Amino acid sequence: MVVSPELADVLSAIVSRVREASGAIPLVPFYDGLEKIWLPPTPLLFQWSSGGQRRAVSSKTIRKALNETLQAAGLTDVAGQPLNYQPHDFRRIFTTEAIMNGMPPHIAQLILGHKNINTTMGYKAVYPEEAINGHRAFIARRRALRPSEEYRTPTDAEWEEFLGHFARRKVALGDCGRAYGTTCQHEHSCVRCPVLRVDPGQRPRLEEIRGNLHERITEAEHEGWLGEAEGLRVSLAATESKLAQLDDRRRRATTINLGIPTFGEIAARAT
């Protein structure tokens, strides 16, 4: 197994204590308190000799030893409280140490006895530095697969075209969220477009458009222009949706001042 030198030293010390003269680790039975069954004899590392027989160290004894060790070490968390470990925590620590030091996850899965590799990966802790390094490595691998000319320095004309894209995103009702280098797929029918972010200051214009649509729908129905009326109803529904989005953004941006409760109010609520 690929593990850190510190973990290898601890495992070596445990193995040397339980190993027989032949070099093998004795096989001892173990009672699974969760499954309520006796497991077949296995080479358990946490075992001792009691009454001339080899027995597995109980989980209660292991928890007691952990608490005594933590109290003697005086280790605390960030809040200054004493650390509290459970035996299962070390199973997660082992998994994290092993995978971070090069053990393939599917090998760790076999050692832990998991049926699903996602369970094994859930045991592994992810640290911010590890996530950042993993992302940088991913970007480096992706760039290596792309043509090198894609990463050249843009010319002045290309840079001006890129900046001009953001200027062309400004429309009458707000800002268009279409991607760089793409044309308008909705033929500049901005009211219907889902990527339009309406400017709250343009609400009167949007309400005017809604009123105009109502008038045009009435006219189309009176003249019998059923196709025209159907298209106008789609635009009307989109306009109503944009107005609802503005109302929702205003509600989320509103700050509600609850005030500072007095002692009398706190006492009244408690009773």
Short mmCIF file of N, CA and C in Angstrom, two decimals, residues 78-192:
data_model
loop_
_atom_site.label_atom_id
_atom_site.label_comp_id
_atom_site.label_asym_id
_atom_site.label_seq_id
_atom_site.Cartn_x
_atom_site.Cartn_y
_atom_site.Cartn_z
N VAL A 78 -10.44 24.50 16.96
CA VAL A 78 -10.25 25.94 16.76
C VAL A 78 -10.99 26.76 17.80
N ALA A 79 -12.04 26.19 18.40
CA ALA A 79 -12.80 26.90 19.43
C ALA A 79 -12.21 26.69 20.82
N GLY A 80 -11.12 25.93 20.92
CA GLY A 80 -10.51 25.68 22.22
C GLY A 80 -11.12 24.52 22.98
N GLN A 81 -12.06 23.78 22.36
CA GLN A 81 -12.70 22.65 23.02
C GLN A 81 -11.88 21.37 22.79
N PRO A 82 -11.89 20.46 23.75
CA PRO A 82 -11.13 19.20 23.57
C PRO A 82 -11.63 18.42 22.37
N LEU A 83 -10.71 17.80 21.66
CA LEU A 83 -11.07 17.00 20.50
C LEU A 83 -11.82 15.75 20.93
N ASN A 84 -12.75 15.33 20.07
CA ASN A 84 -13.54 14.13 20.35
C ASN A 84 -13.51 13.24 19.12
N TYR A 85 -12.77 12.15 19.20
CA TYR A 85 -12.64 11.23 18.07
C TYR A 85 -13.44 9.96 18.34
N GLN A 86 -13.94 9.38 17.25
CA GLN A 86 -14.55 8.06 17.27
C GLN A 86 -13.67 7.12 16.46
N PRO A 87 -13.70 5.82 16.73
CA PRO A 87 -12.86 4.89 15.96
C PRO A 87 -13.09 5.01 14.45
N HIS A 88 -14.33 5.30 14.03
CA HIS A 88 -14.60 5.37 12.60
C HIS A 88 -13.93 6.58 11.96
N ASP A 89 -13.60 7.60 12.76
CA ASP A 89 -12.92 8.78 12.21
C ASP A 89 -11.56 8.40 11.64
N PHE A 90 -10.90 7.43 12.26
CA PHE A 90 -9.57 7.04 11.79
C PHE A 90 -9.66 6.24 10.49
N ARG A 91 -10.79 5.63 10.26
CA ARG A 91 -11.00 4.96 8.97
C ARG A 91 -11.05 6.00 7.86
N ARG A 92 -11.69 7.15 8.14
CA ARG A 92 -11.73 8.23 7.17
C ARG A 92 -10.35 8.88 7.00
N ILE A 93 -9.63 9.05 8.12
CA ILE A 93 -8.29 9.64 8.05
C ILE A 93 -7.36 8.75 7.23
N PHE A 94 -7.47 7.44 7.45
CA PHE A 94 -6.64 6.51 6.69
C PHE A 94 -6.94 6.61 5.20
N THR A 95 -8.23 6.68 4.85
CA THR A 95 -8.60 6.78 3.45
C THR A 95 -8.04 8.04 2.82
N THR A 96 -8.16 9.17 3.52
CA THR A 96 -7.65 10.43 3.00
C THR A 96 -6.14 10.37 2.81
N GLU A 97 -5.43 9.88 3.82
CA GLU A 97 -3.97 9.80 3.74
C GLU A 97 -3.54 8.88 2.59
N ALA A 98 -4.21 7.74 2.47
CA ALA A 98 -3.80 6.76 1.45
C ALA A 98 -4.00 7.31 0.04
N ILE A 99 -5.18 7.90 -0.24
CA ILE A 99 -5.46 8.39 -1.59
C ILE A 99 -4.60 9.59 -1.93
N MET A 100 -4.38 10.48 -0.95
CA MET A 100 -3.55 11.65 -1.21
C MET A 100 -2.09 11.29 -1.42
N ASN A 101 -1.66 10.13 -0.96
CA ASN A 101 -0.28 9.69 -1.14
C ASN A 101 -0.12 8.72 -2.30
N GLY A 102 -1.16 8.62 -3.14
CA GLY A 102 -0.99 7.87 -4.38
C GLY A 102 -1.75 6.59 -4.51
N MET A 103 -2.48 6.16 -3.48
CA MET A 103 -3.22 4.91 -3.61
C MET A 103 -4.41 5.11 -4.55
N PRO A 104 -4.58 4.27 -5.56
CA PRO A 104 -5.74 4.39 -6.45
C PRO A 104 -7.04 4.21 -5.66
N PRO A 105 -8.05 5.00 -5.97
CA PRO A 105 -9.31 4.89 -5.20
C PRO A 105 -9.93 3.51 -5.24
N HIS A 106 -9.83 2.77 -6.37
CA HIS A 106 -10.45 1.45 -6.44
C HIS A 106 -9.73 0.45 -5.54
N ILE A 107 -8.43 0.68 -5.28
CA ILE A 107 -7.71 -0.17 -4.34
C ILE A 107 -8.17 0.13 -2.90
N ALA A 108 -8.32 1.43 -2.60
CA ALA A 108 -8.85 1.81 -1.29
C ALA A 108 -10.25 1.25 -1.08
N GLN A 109 -11.04 1.21 -2.14
CA GLN A 109 -12.39 0.66 -2.04
C GLN A 109 -12.34 -0.81 -1.63
N LEU A 110 -11.41 -1.57 -2.21
CA LEU A 110 -11.28 -2.99 -1.86
C LEU A 110 -10.84 -3.16 -0.41
N ILE A 111 -9.91 -2.31 0.04
CA ILE A 111 -9.42 -2.42 1.42
C ILE A 111 -10.53 -2.11 2.41
N LEU A 112 -11.33 -1.08 2.11
CA LEU A 112 -12.40 -0.68 3.03
C LEU A 112 -13.63 -1.57 2.92
N GLY A 113 -13.74 -2.33 1.83
CA GLY A 113 -14.89 -3.21 1.68
C GLY A 113 -16.15 -2.51 1.21
N HIS A 114 -16.00 -1.41 0.51
CA HIS A 114 -17.17 -0.68 0.01
C HIS A 114 -17.64 -1.29 -1.30
N LYS A 115 -18.97 -1.36 -1.47
CA LYS A 115 -19.54 -1.83 -2.72
C LYS A 115 -19.52 -0.75 -3.79
N ASN A 116 -19.59 0.51 -3.37
CA ASN A 116 -19.65 1.64 -4.30
C ASN A 116 -18.43 2.52 -4.09
N ILE A 117 -17.75 2.86 -5.17
CA ILE A 117 -16.54 3.67 -5.04
C ILE A 117 -16.87 5.09 -4.60
N ASN A 118 -18.12 5.55 -4.83
CA ASN A 118 -18.52 6.87 -4.36
C ASN A 118 -18.51 6.95 -2.84
N THR A 119 -18.80 5.83 -2.18
CA THR A 119 -18.71 5.79 -0.72
C THR A 119 -17.27 5.99 -0.27
N THR A 120 -16.34 5.37 -0.98
CA THR A 120 -14.93 5.53 -0.65
C THR A 120 -14.48 6.96 -0.84
N MET A 121 -14.88 7.59 -1.95
CA MET A 121 -14.49 8.97 -2.20
C MET A 121 -15.15 9.92 -1.21
N GLY A 122 -16.32 9.53 -0.68
CA GLY A 122 -16.94 10.34 0.36
C GLY A 122 -16.16 10.31 1.66
N TYR A 123 -15.38 9.26 1.89
CA TYR A 123 -14.53 9.17 3.08
C TYR A 123 -13.35 10.12 2.98
N LYS A 124 -12.95 10.43 1.75
CA LYS A 124 -11.74 11.23 1.55
C LYS A 124 -12.04 12.71 1.73
N ALA A 125 -11.31 13.35 2.60
CA ALA A 125 -11.48 14.80 2.81
C ALA A 125 -10.81 15.55 1.66
N VAL A 126 -11.42 16.67 1.26
CA VAL A 126 -10.89 17.51 0.20
C VAL A 126 -10.49 18.85 0.82
N TYR A 127 -9.24 19.21 0.66
CA TYR A 127 -8.73 20.45 1.23
C TYR A 127 -8.69 21.53 0.15
N PRO A 128 -8.84 22.82 0.55
CA PRO A 128 -8.84 23.90 -0.45
C PRO A 128 -7.62 23.89 -1.36
N GLU A 129 -6.44 23.68 -0.78
CA GLU A 129 -5.22 23.68 -1.59
C GLU A 129 -5.24 22.54 -2.60
N GLU A 130 -5.78 21.40 -2.19
CA GLU A 130 -5.85 20.26 -3.10
C GLU A 130 -6.80 20.56 -4.26
N ALA A 131 -7.93 21.21 -3.96
CA ALA A 131 -8.89 21.55 -5.02
C ALA A 131 -8.27 22.55 -6.01
N ILE A 132 -7.53 23.52 -5.48
CA ILE A 132 -6.90 24.51 -6.36
C ILE A 132 -5.85 23.86 -7.24
N ASN A 133 -5.02 23.00 -6.65
CA ASN A 133 -3.98 22.33 -7.44
C ASN A 133 -4.59 21.40 -8.48
N GLY A 134 -5.69 20.73 -8.09
CA GLY A 134 -6.36 19.85 -9.04
C GLY A 134 -6.94 20.62 -10.21
N HIS A 135 -7.49 21.80 -9.93
CA HIS A 135 -8.05 22.63 -11.01
C HIS A 135 -6.95 23.13 -11.94
N ARG A 136 -5.83 23.56 -11.35
CA ARG A 136 -4.72 24.03 -12.18
C ARG A 136 -4.18 22.90 -13.06
N ALA A 137 -4.09 21.70 -12.50
CA ALA A 137 -3.61 20.57 -13.30
C ALA A 137 -4.59 20.25 -14.43
N PHE A 138 -5.89 20.37 -14.15
CA PHE A 138 -6.89 20.12 -15.18
C PHE A 138 -6.76 21.14 -16.31
N ILE A 139 -6.59 22.42 -15.97
CA ILE A 139 -6.43 23.46 -16.98
C ILE A 139 -5.18 23.20 -17.82
N ALA A 140 -4.09 22.78 -17.15
CA ALA A 140 -2.85 22.51 -17.88
C ALA A 140 -3.03 21.35 -18.86
N ARG A 141 -3.76 20.31 -18.43
CA ARG A 141 -3.99 19.17 -19.33
C ARG A 141 -4.88 19.58 -20.51
N ARG A 142 -5.88 20.40 -20.24
CA ARG A 142 -6.75 20.83 -21.32
C ARG A 142 -6.00 21.71 -22.33
N ARG A 143 -5.13 22.58 -21.84
CA ARG A 143 -4.38 23.44 -22.75
C ARG A 143 -3.41 22.64 -23.59
N ALA A 144 -2.88 21.56 -23.01
CA ALA A 144 -1.95 20.73 -23.77
C ALA A 144 -2.65 20.04 -24.94
N LEU A 145 -3.95 19.83 -24.84
CA LEU A 145 -4.69 19.17 -25.90
C LEU A 145 -5.17 20.14 -26.98
N ARG A 146 -5.15 21.44 -26.67
CA ARG A 146 -5.63 22.44 -27.62
C ARG A 146 -4.47 22.94 -28.48
N PRO A 147 -4.78 23.42 -29.69
CA PRO A 147 -3.72 23.99 -30.54
C PRO A 147 -3.04 25.17 -29.85
N SER A 148 -1.74 25.27 -29.98
CA SER A 148 -0.99 26.31 -29.29
C SER A 148 -1.35 27.70 -29.78
N GLU A 149 -1.81 27.83 -31.04
CA GLU A 149 -2.13 29.16 -31.56
C GLU A 149 -3.35 29.76 -30.87
N GLU A 150 -4.13 28.95 -30.17
CA GLU A 150 -5.29 29.50 -29.47
C GLU A 150 -4.89 30.33 -28.25
N TYR A 151 -3.67 30.17 -27.77
CA TYR A 151 -3.23 30.87 -26.56
C TYR A 151 -2.25 32.00 -26.88
N ARG A 152 -2.27 32.46 -28.10
CA ARG A 152 -1.41 33.59 -28.47
C ARG A 152 -1.99 34.89 -27.92
N THR A 153 -1.18 35.94 -27.90
CA THR A 153 -1.63 37.26 -27.47
C THR A 153 -2.53 37.87 -28.53
N PRO A 154 -3.73 38.33 -28.19
CA PRO A 154 -4.64 38.89 -29.22
C PRO A 154 -4.09 40.17 -29.80
N THR A 155 -4.44 40.42 -31.05
CA THR A 155 -4.03 41.67 -31.71
C THR A 155 -4.90 42.82 -31.21
N ASP A 156 -4.50 44.05 -31.55
CA ASP A 156 -5.28 45.22 -31.13
C ASP A 156 -6.69 45.18 -31.73
N ALA A 157 -6.79 44.74 -32.96
CA ALA A 157 -8.11 44.67 -33.60
C ALA A 157 -9.01 43.65 -32.92
N GLU A 158 -8.42 42.50 -32.57
CA GLU A 158 -9.22 41.48 -31.88
C GLU A 158 -9.65 41.95 -30.50
N TRP A 159 -8.76 42.64 -29.82
CA TRP A 159 -9.11 43.14 -28.49
C TRP A 159 -10.22 44.20 -28.57
N GLU A 160 -10.15 45.08 -29.57
CA GLU A 160 -11.19 46.08 -29.75
C GLU A 160 -12.53 45.42 -30.09
N GLU A 161 -12.47 44.35 -30.87
CA GLU A 161 -13.71 43.63 -31.21
C GLU A 161 -14.31 42.98 -29.96
N PHE A 162 -13.44 42.46 -29.10
CA PHE A 162 -13.92 41.84 -27.85
C PHE A 162 -14.58 42.88 -26.95
N LEU A 163 -13.96 44.04 -26.79
CA LEU A 163 -14.56 45.10 -25.98
C LEU A 163 -15.85 45.61 -26.60
N GLY A 164 -15.89 45.66 -27.94
CA GLY A 164 -17.10 46.13 -28.61
C GLY A 164 -18.28 45.20 -28.40
N HIS A 165 -17.98 43.92 -28.14
CA HIS A 165 -19.07 42.98 -27.88
C HIS A 165 -19.90 43.41 -26.68
N PHE A 166 -19.22 43.88 -25.62
CA PHE A 166 -19.94 44.28 -24.41
C PHE A 166 -20.73 45.57 -24.65
N ALA A 167 -20.24 46.43 -25.53
CA ALA A 167 -21.00 47.63 -25.87
C ALA A 167 -22.27 47.28 -26.63
N ARG A 168 -22.19 46.26 -27.50
CA ARG A 168 -23.36 45.85 -28.28
C ARG A 168 -24.37 45.05 -27.47
N ARG A 169 -24.01 44.67 -26.25
CA ARG A 169 -24.95 43.94 -25.39
C ARG A 169 -25.98 44.88 -24.75
N LYS A 170 -25.72 46.19 -24.82
CA LYS A 170 -26.65 47.15 -24.24
C LYS A 170 -27.83 47.36 -25.18
N VAL A 171 -29.05 47.06 -24.67
CA VAL A 171 -30.26 47.25 -25.46
C VAL A 171 -31.21 48.17 -24.70
N ALA A 172 -32.35 48.47 -25.30
CA ALA A 172 -33.26 49.46 -24.72
C ALA A 172 -33.77 49.05 -23.35
N LEU A 173 -34.04 47.75 -23.16
CA LEU A 173 -34.65 47.31 -21.91
C LEU A 173 -33.65 46.87 -20.86
N GLY A 174 -32.37 46.76 -21.21
CA GLY A 174 -31.38 46.33 -20.22
C GLY A 174 -30.12 45.82 -20.89
N ASP A 175 -29.64 44.65 -20.42
CA ASP A 175 -28.40 44.06 -20.94
C ASP A 175 -28.70 42.69 -21.52
N CYS A 176 -28.09 42.39 -22.67
CA CYS A 176 -28.24 41.09 -23.31
C CYS A 176 -27.10 40.18 -22.83
N GLY A 177 -27.44 38.96 -22.47
CA GLY A 177 -26.43 38.04 -21.94
C GLY A 177 -25.89 37.05 -22.94
N ARG A 178 -26.01 37.35 -24.23
CA ARG A 178 -25.51 36.40 -25.23
C ARG A 178 -23.99 36.31 -25.18
N ALA A 179 -23.48 35.15 -25.56
CA ALA A 179 -22.05 34.88 -25.46
C ALA A 179 -21.27 35.66 -26.51
N TYR A 180 -19.98 35.85 -26.21
CA TYR A 180 -19.10 36.58 -27.13
C TYR A 180 -18.97 35.82 -28.45
N GLY A 181 -19.01 36.57 -29.53
CA GLY A 181 -18.84 35.97 -30.84
C GLY A 181 -20.11 35.37 -31.42
N THR A 182 -21.24 35.51 -30.74
CA THR A 182 -22.49 34.95 -31.24
C THR A 182 -23.45 36.10 -31.61
N THR A 183 -24.28 35.85 -32.60
CA THR A 183 -25.28 36.82 -32.99
C THR A 183 -26.58 36.55 -32.24
N CYS A 184 -27.51 37.46 -32.36
CA CYS A 184 -28.80 37.31 -31.67
C CYS A 184 -29.60 36.21 -32.35
N GLN A 185 -29.95 35.17 -31.60
CA GLN A 185 -30.70 34.05 -32.15
C GLN A 185 -32.20 34.31 -32.17
N HIS A 186 -32.63 35.39 -31.51
CA HIS A 186 -34.06 35.66 -31.42
C HIS A 186 -34.47 36.85 -32.29
N GLU A 187 -33.61 37.19 -33.26
CA GLU A 187 -33.88 38.28 -34.20
C GLU A 187 -34.24 39.57 -33.47
N HIS A 188 -33.52 39.82 -32.39
CA HIS A 188 -33.64 41.04 -31.61
C HIS A 188 -35.05 41.24 -31.04
N SER A 189 -35.75 40.13 -30.83
CA SER A 189 -37.03 40.19 -30.12
C SER A 189 -36.72 40.07 -28.63
N CYS A 190 -36.24 41.15 -28.05
CA CYS A 190 -35.66 41.11 -26.71
C CYS A 190 -36.66 40.75 -25.63
N VAL A 191 -37.92 41.10 -25.82
CA VAL A 191 -38.91 40.81 -24.79
C VAL A 191 -39.03 39.30 -24.57
N ARG A 192 -38.93 38.53 -25.64
CA ARG A 192 -39.05 37.08 -25.54
C ARG A 192 -37.75 36.40 -25.12
#
